[in-house]
PDB file of C-alpha atoms in Angstrom:
ATOM      1  CA  MET A  18     -11.265  22.455   4.240  1.00  0.00           C
ATOM      2  CA  LEU A  19     -10.996  18.949   5.743  1.00  0.00           C
ATOM      3  CA  LEU A  20     -12.761  17.388   2.785  1.00  0.00           C
ATOM      4  CA  ARG A  21     -10.750  19.379   0.252  1.00  0.00           C
ATOM      5  CA  THR A  22      -7.537  18.152   1.842  1.00  0.00           C
ATOM      6  CA  ALA A  23      -8.868  14.585   2.017  1.00  0.00           C
ATOM      7  CA  ASN A  24      -9.870  14.778  -1.661  1.00  0.00           C
ATOM      8  CA  ALA A  25      -6.437  16.126  -2.642  1.00  0.00           C
ATOM      9  CA  LEU A  26      -4.719  13.287  -0.790  1.00  0.00           C
ATOM     10  CA  HIS A  27      -7.094  10.793  -2.390  1.00  0.00           C
ATOM     11  CA  LYS A  28      -6.323  12.224  -5.837  1.00  0.00           C
ATOM     12  CA  LEU A  29      -2.571  11.976  -5.193  1.00  0.00           C
ATOM     13  CA  LEU A  30      -2.898   8.329  -4.192  1.00  0.00           C
ATOM     14  CA  GLU A  31      -5.096   7.639  -7.205  1.00  0.00           C
ATOM     15  CA  ARG A  32      -2.496   9.155  -9.536  1.00  0.00           C
ATOM     16  CA  VAL A  33       0.291   7.063  -8.004  1.00  0.00           C
ATOM     17  CA  ALA A  34      -1.811   3.903  -8.354  1.00  0.00           C
ATOM     18  CA  ASP A  35      -2.786   4.743 -11.944  1.00  0.00           C
ATOM     19  CA  ALA A  36       0.777   5.616 -12.928  1.00  0.00           C
ATOM     20  CA  SER A  37       2.130   2.385 -11.490  1.00  0.00           C
ATOM     21  CA  GLY A  38      -0.526   0.235 -13.149  1.00  0.00           C
ATOM     22  CA  TRP A  39       1.773  -0.428 -16.092  1.00  0.00           C
ATOM     23  CA  LEU A  40       3.883  -2.545 -13.746  1.00  0.00           C
ATOM     24  CA  LEU A  41       1.184  -5.223 -14.012  1.00  0.00           C
ATOM     25  CA  ILE A  42       1.924  -5.552 -17.722  1.00  0.00           C
ATOM     26  CA  VAL A  43       5.653  -5.806 -17.047  1.00  0.00           C
ATOM     27  CA  LEU A  44       5.027  -8.386 -14.325  1.00  0.00           C
ATOM     28  CA  MET A  45       2.780 -10.396 -16.635  1.00  0.00           C
ATOM     29  CA  ALA A  46       5.386 -10.327 -19.409  1.00  0.00           C
ATOM     30  CA  VAL A  47       8.247 -11.364 -17.132  1.00  0.00           C
ATOM     31  CA  THR A  48       6.172 -14.165 -15.597  1.00  0.00           C
ATOM     32  CA  CYS A  49       4.995 -15.480 -18.973  1.00  0.00           C
ATOM     33  CA  ILE A  50       8.508 -15.442 -20.420  1.00  0.00           C
ATOM     34  CA  ASP A  51       9.853 -17.205 -17.335  1.00  0.00           C
ATOM     35  CA  VAL A  52       7.151 -19.905 -17.490  1.00  0.00           C
ATOM     36  CA  VAL A  53       7.452 -20.497 -21.250  1.00  0.00           C
ATOM     37  CA  PHE A  54      11.257 -20.605 -21.167  1.00  0.00           C
ATOM     38  CA  ARG A  55      11.171 -23.060 -18.266  1.00  0.00           C
ATOM     39  CA  LYS A  56       8.628 -25.247 -20.078  1.00  0.00           C
ATOM     40  CA  PHE A  57      10.830 -25.478 -23.142  1.00  0.00           C
ATOM     41  CA  GLY A  58      14.091 -25.679 -21.189  1.00  0.00           C
ATOM     42  CA  VAL A  59      15.751 -22.646 -22.762  1.00  0.00           C
ATOM     43  CA  VAL A  60      19.407 -22.762 -21.797  1.00  0.00           C
ATOM     44  CA  GLY A  61      21.159 -19.586 -20.747  1.00  0.00           C
ATOM     45  CA  PHE A  62      18.058 -17.704 -19.627  1.00  0.00           C
ATOM     46  CA  PRO A  63      18.600 -15.939 -16.278  1.00  0.00           C
ATOM     47  CA  TYR A  64      15.849 -17.796 -14.400  1.00  0.00           C
ATOM     48  CA  THR A  65      16.961 -16.652 -10.953  1.00  0.00           C
ATOM     49  CA  GLN A  66      16.981 -13.004 -11.996  1.00  0.00           C
ATOM     50  CA  ALA A  67      13.578 -13.370 -13.663  1.00  0.00           C
ATOM     51  CA  GLN A  68      12.047 -14.844 -10.513  1.00  0.00           C
ATOM     52  CA  GLU A  69      13.577 -12.146  -8.340  1.00  0.00           C
ATOM     53  CA  LEU A  70      12.349  -9.485 -10.750  1.00  0.00           C
ATOM     54  CA  GLU A  71       8.863 -10.961 -10.375  1.00  0.00           C
ATOM     55  CA  TRP A  72       8.868 -10.497  -6.609  1.00  0.00           C
ATOM     56  CA  HIS A  73      10.421  -7.037  -6.969  1.00  0.00           C
ATOM     57  CA  LEU A  74       7.535  -6.089  -9.243  1.00  0.00           C
ATOM     58  CA  HIS A  75       4.998  -7.630  -6.844  1.00  0.00           C
ATOM     59  CA  THR A  76       6.531  -5.535  -4.074  1.00  0.00           C
ATOM     60  CA  ALA A  77       6.330  -2.367  -6.168  1.00  0.00           C
ATOM     61  CA  ILE A  78       2.719  -2.934  -7.192  1.00  0.00           C
ATOM     62  CA  PHE A  79       1.605  -3.756  -3.653  1.00  0.00           C
ATOM     63  CA  SER A  80       3.519  -0.832  -2.145  1.00  0.00           C
ATOM     64  CA  LEU A  81       2.473   1.792  -4.675  1.00  0.00           C
ATOM     65  CA  TRP A  82      -1.201   0.835  -4.374  1.00  0.00           C
ATOM     66  CA  LEU A  83      -1.249   0.442  -0.592  1.00  0.00           C
ATOM     67  CA  GLY A  84      -2.450   3.944   0.303  1.00  0.00           C
ATOM     68  CA  TYR A  85      -5.023   4.095  -2.480  1.00  0.00           C
ATOM     69  CA  ASN A  86      -6.453   0.708  -1.518  1.00  0.00           C
ATOM     70  CA  TYR A  87      -6.865   1.905   2.046  1.00  0.00           C
ATOM     71  CA  VAL A  88      -8.740   5.029   0.920  1.00  0.00           C
ATOM     72  CA  VAL A  89     -11.155   3.138  -1.344  1.00  0.00           C
ATOM     73  CA  ASN A  90     -11.745   0.382   1.226  1.00  0.00           C
ATOM     74  CA  ALA A  91     -10.121  -2.349  -0.841  1.00  0.00           C
ATOM     75  CA  HIS A  92      -8.257  -3.724   2.162  1.00  0.00           C
ATOM     76  CA  PRO A  93      -9.374  -6.745   4.155  1.00  0.00           C
ATOM     77  CA  ARG A  94     -11.584  -6.132   7.130  1.00  0.00           C
ATOM     78  CA  VAL A  95     -13.984  -8.104   9.293  1.00  0.00           C
ATOM     79  CA  ASP A  96     -17.357  -6.539   8.524  1.00  0.00           C
ATOM     80  CA  SER A  97     -19.376  -9.392   9.973  1.00  0.00           C
ATOM     81  CA  TYR A  98     -18.978  -7.830  13.434  1.00  0.00           C
ATOM     82  CA  THR A  99     -20.247  -4.420  12.341  1.00  0.00           C
ATOM     83  CA  ASP A 100     -22.793  -5.482   9.727  1.00  0.00           C
ATOM     84  CA  LYS A 101     -25.842  -4.691  11.820  1.00  0.00           C
ATOM     85  CA  LEU A 102     -24.498  -1.445  13.287  1.00  0.00           C
ATOM     86  CA  GLY A 103     -25.579   1.982  12.108  1.00  0.00           C
ATOM     87  CA  PHE A 104     -23.311   3.920   9.796  1.00  0.00           C
ATOM     88  CA  ARG A 105     -22.381   6.491  12.427  1.00  0.00           C
ATOM     89  CA  ARG A 106     -21.288   3.758  14.846  1.00  0.00           C
ATOM     90  CA  LYS A 107     -19.238   2.152  12.064  1.00  0.00           C
ATOM     91  CA  ALA A 108     -17.559   5.519  11.533  1.00  0.00           C
ATOM     92  CA  TRP A 109     -16.627   5.700  15.231  1.00  0.00           C
ATOM     93  CA  ILE A 110     -15.166   2.194  15.051  1.00  0.00           C
ATOM     94  CA  GLU A 111     -13.213   3.184  11.940  1.00  0.00           C
ATOM     95  CA  LEU A 112     -11.886   6.299  13.697  1.00  0.00           C
ATOM     96  CA  PHE A 113     -10.840   4.190  16.683  1.00  0.00           C
ATOM     97  CA  GLY A 114      -9.151   1.661  14.377  1.00  0.00           C
ATOM     98  CA  CYS A 115      -7.257   4.382  12.522  1.00  0.00           C
ATOM     99  CA  LEU A 116      -6.023   6.063  15.687  1.00  0.00           C
ATOM    100  CA  VAL A 117      -5.268   2.970  17.778  1.00  0.00           C
ATOM    101  CA  PHE A 118      -4.113   0.463  15.163  1.00  0.00           C
ATOM    102  CA  ALA A 119      -3.396   1.884  11.705  1.00  0.00           C
ATOM    103  CA  LEU A 120      -1.465   5.021  12.696  1.00  0.00           C
ATOM    104  CA  PRO A 121       0.761   3.397  15.354  1.00  0.00           C
ATOM    105  CA  TYR A 122       1.479   0.403  13.115  1.00  0.00           C
ATOM    106  CA  THR A 123       2.397   2.665  10.209  1.00  0.00           C
ATOM    107  CA  ALA A 124       4.516   4.852  12.499  1.00  0.00           C
ATOM    108  CA  VAL A 125       6.522   1.797  13.571  1.00  0.00           C
ATOM    109  CA  LEU A 126       6.984   0.750   9.944  1.00  0.00           C
ATOM    110  CA  LEU A 127       8.197   4.232   9.014  1.00  0.00           C
ATOM    111  CA  TRP A 128      10.470   4.503  12.062  1.00  0.00           C
ATOM    112  CA  TYR A 129      12.276   1.222  11.417  1.00  0.00           C
ATOM    113  CA  GLY A 130      11.791   1.105   7.658  1.00  0.00           C
ATOM    114  CA  TRP A 131      14.230   3.861   6.845  1.00  0.00           C
ATOM    115  CA  ASP A 132      17.080   1.982   8.540  1.00  0.00           C
ATOM    116  CA  PHE A 133      16.029  -1.112   6.577  1.00  0.00           C
ATOM    117  CA  VAL A 134      16.519   0.802   3.300  1.00  0.00           C
ATOM    118  CA  ARG A 135      19.605   2.716   4.420  1.00  0.00           C
ATOM    119  CA  THR A 136      21.394  -0.463   5.509  1.00  0.00           C
ATOM    120  CA  ALA A 137      20.687  -2.086   2.132  1.00  0.00           C
ATOM    121  CA  TRP A 138      22.119   1.010   0.420  1.00  0.00           C
ATOM    122  CA  VAL A 139      25.218   1.367   2.618  1.00  0.00           C
ATOM    123  CA  PHE A 140      26.175  -2.293   2.372  1.00  0.00           C
ATOM    124  CA  ASN A 141      25.198  -2.484  -1.309  1.00  0.00           C
ATOM    125  CA  GLU A 142      22.937  -5.413  -0.456  1.00  0.00           C
ATOM    126  CA  SER A 143      22.113  -7.799  -3.255  1.00  0.00           C
ATOM    127  CA  SER A 144      20.449 -11.144  -3.664  1.00  0.00           C
ATOM    128  CA  ASP A 145      21.591 -14.119  -1.612  1.00  0.00           C
ATOM    129  CA  ALA A 146      21.592 -16.130  -4.831  1.00  0.00           C
ATOM    130  CA  ALA A 147      24.875 -16.116  -6.736  1.00  0.00           C
ATOM    131  CA  LEU A 148      23.122 -15.125  -9.973  1.00  0.00           C
ATOM    132  CA  GLY A 149      20.497 -12.917  -8.318  1.00  0.00           C
ATOM    133  CA  LEU A 150      19.739  -9.241  -8.784  1.00  0.00           C
ATOM    134  CA  PRO A 151      21.838  -6.487  -7.234  1.00  0.00           C
ATOM    135  CA  TYR A 152      20.577  -3.266  -5.632  1.00  0.00           C
ATOM    136  CA  ARG A 153      18.235  -4.739  -3.027  1.00  0.00           C
ATOM    137  CA  TRP A 154      17.734  -1.181  -1.734  1.00  0.00           C
ATOM    138  CA  ILE A 155      15.456  -0.442  -4.704  1.00  0.00           C
ATOM    139  CA  PRO A 156      12.584  -2.793  -3.762  1.00  0.00           C
ATOM    140  CA  LYS A 157      13.128  -1.961  -0.088  1.00  0.00           C
ATOM    141  CA  GLY A 158      12.955   1.745  -0.909  1.00  0.00           C
ATOM    142  CA  ILE A 159       9.771   1.283  -2.895  1.00  0.00           C
ATOM    143  CA  MET A 160       8.278  -0.660   0.012  1.00  0.00           C
ATOM    144  CA  TYR A 161       9.242   2.185   2.353  1.00  0.00           C
ATOM    145  CA  LEU A 162       7.601   4.676  -0.016  1.00  0.00           C
ATOM    146  CA  GLY A 163       4.493   2.484   0.141  1.00  0.00           C
ATOM    147  CA  PHE A 164       4.362   2.931   3.916  1.00  0.00           C
ATOM    148  CA  TRP A 165       4.376   6.708   3.410  1.00  0.00           C
ATOM    149  CA  LEU A 166       1.567   6.332   0.890  1.00  0.00           C
ATOM    150  CA  LEU A 167      -0.333   4.284   3.470  1.00  0.00           C
ATOM    151  CA  LEU A 168       0.125   7.123   5.957  1.00  0.00           C
ATOM    152  CA  VAL A 169      -1.302   9.545   3.383  1.00  0.00           C
ATOM    153  CA  GLY A 170      -4.252   7.189   2.898  1.00  0.00           C
ATOM    154  CA  ILE A 171      -4.880   6.974   6.632  1.00  0.00           C
ATOM    155  CA  ALA A 172      -4.737  10.783   6.862  1.00  0.00           C
ATOM    156  CA  SER A 173      -7.303  11.077   4.052  1.00  0.00           C
ATOM    157  CA  VAL A 174      -9.661   8.644   5.783  1.00  0.00           C
ATOM    158  CA  LEU A 175      -9.189  10.355   9.157  1.00  0.00           C
ATOM    159  CA  LEU A 176     -10.013  13.759   7.676  1.00  0.00           C
ATOM    160  CA  ARG A 177     -13.214  12.354   6.172  1.00  0.00           C
ATOM    161  CA  LEU A 178     -14.148  10.700   9.457  1.00  0.00           C
ATOM    162  CA  ILE A 179     -13.590  13.934  11.398  1.00  0.00           C
ATOM    163  CA  ALA A 180     -15.680  15.898   8.893  1.00  0.00           C
ATOM    164  CA  PHE A 181     -18.466  13.321   9.135  1.00  0.00           C
ATOM    165  CA  LEU A 182     -18.457  12.704  12.893  1.00  0.00           C
ATOM    166  CA  PHE A 183     -17.723  16.172  14.253  1.00  0.00           C
ATOM    167  CA  TYR A 184     -18.965  18.538  11.537  1.00  0.00           C
ATOM    168  CA  ARG A 185     -21.848  16.407  10.232  1.00  0.00           C
ATOM    169  CA  GLN A 186     -20.707  16.717   6.622  1.00  0.00           C
ATOM    170  CA  ASP A 187     -21.339  14.112   3.949  1.00  0.00           C
ATOM    171  CA  ALA A 188     -17.779  12.872   3.651  1.00  0.00           C
ATOM    172  CA  ASP A 189     -18.180  10.059   1.104  1.00  0.00           C
ATOM    173  CA  LEU A 190     -16.941   7.520   3.599  1.00  0.00           C
ATOM    174  CA  ARG A 191     -16.183   4.040   2.407  1.00  0.00           C
ATOM    175  CA  ILE A 192     -16.358   1.927   5.482  1.00  0.00           C
ATOM    176  CA  GLY A 193     -17.835  -1.487   5.757  1.00  0.00           C
ATOM    177  CA  GLN A 194     -19.765  -2.808   2.808  1.00  0.00           C
ATOM    178  CA  SER A 195     -21.803   0.354   2.282  1.00  0.00           C
ATOM    179  CA  ALA A 196     -21.161   3.843   1.037  1.00  0.00           C
ATOM    180  CA  SER A 197     -21.631   7.007   3.063  1.00  0.00           C
ATOM    181  CA  GLN A 198     -25.084   7.322   4.602  1.00  0.00           C
ATOM    182  CA  VAL A 199     -25.785  10.536   6.485  1.00  0.00           C
TER     183      VAL A 199
END
């Protein structure tokens, strides 16, 4: 049951990441148009809005892929300290890291993040630039959603770790530079 739940969470995160992949094309198009128009000095193009749209898209891509990247071990880590350790010991270190660092950090982000979004909504926050984009609550809301997706990713990894460490199941762990080794 633990692995089925972990797999379902993984699949959900994978679908979110796949569905939001088209944002890369939009980001590329906006960036290319901005660069070309700047190069040729096109007058009247909303350069400030284009640049802000670029960072809004970066925020969306990062946030919507955050949980999936955690599940597939695409996040940065310092494996040089655990390189020579056995896989089971690496799993214990991963469990410790999830419980002591990842979960509390994500809990703090979720606790304070909602007020961050709500304040932007209530005060109709917009860009500090005179010609900037309105509705700052949208990228902040997407970032907040990304923290929830990270929590889902951490839950998926924790379920796999519990299945592996306590029930001796092959949990397809992706920790360190190697795949699951029972």
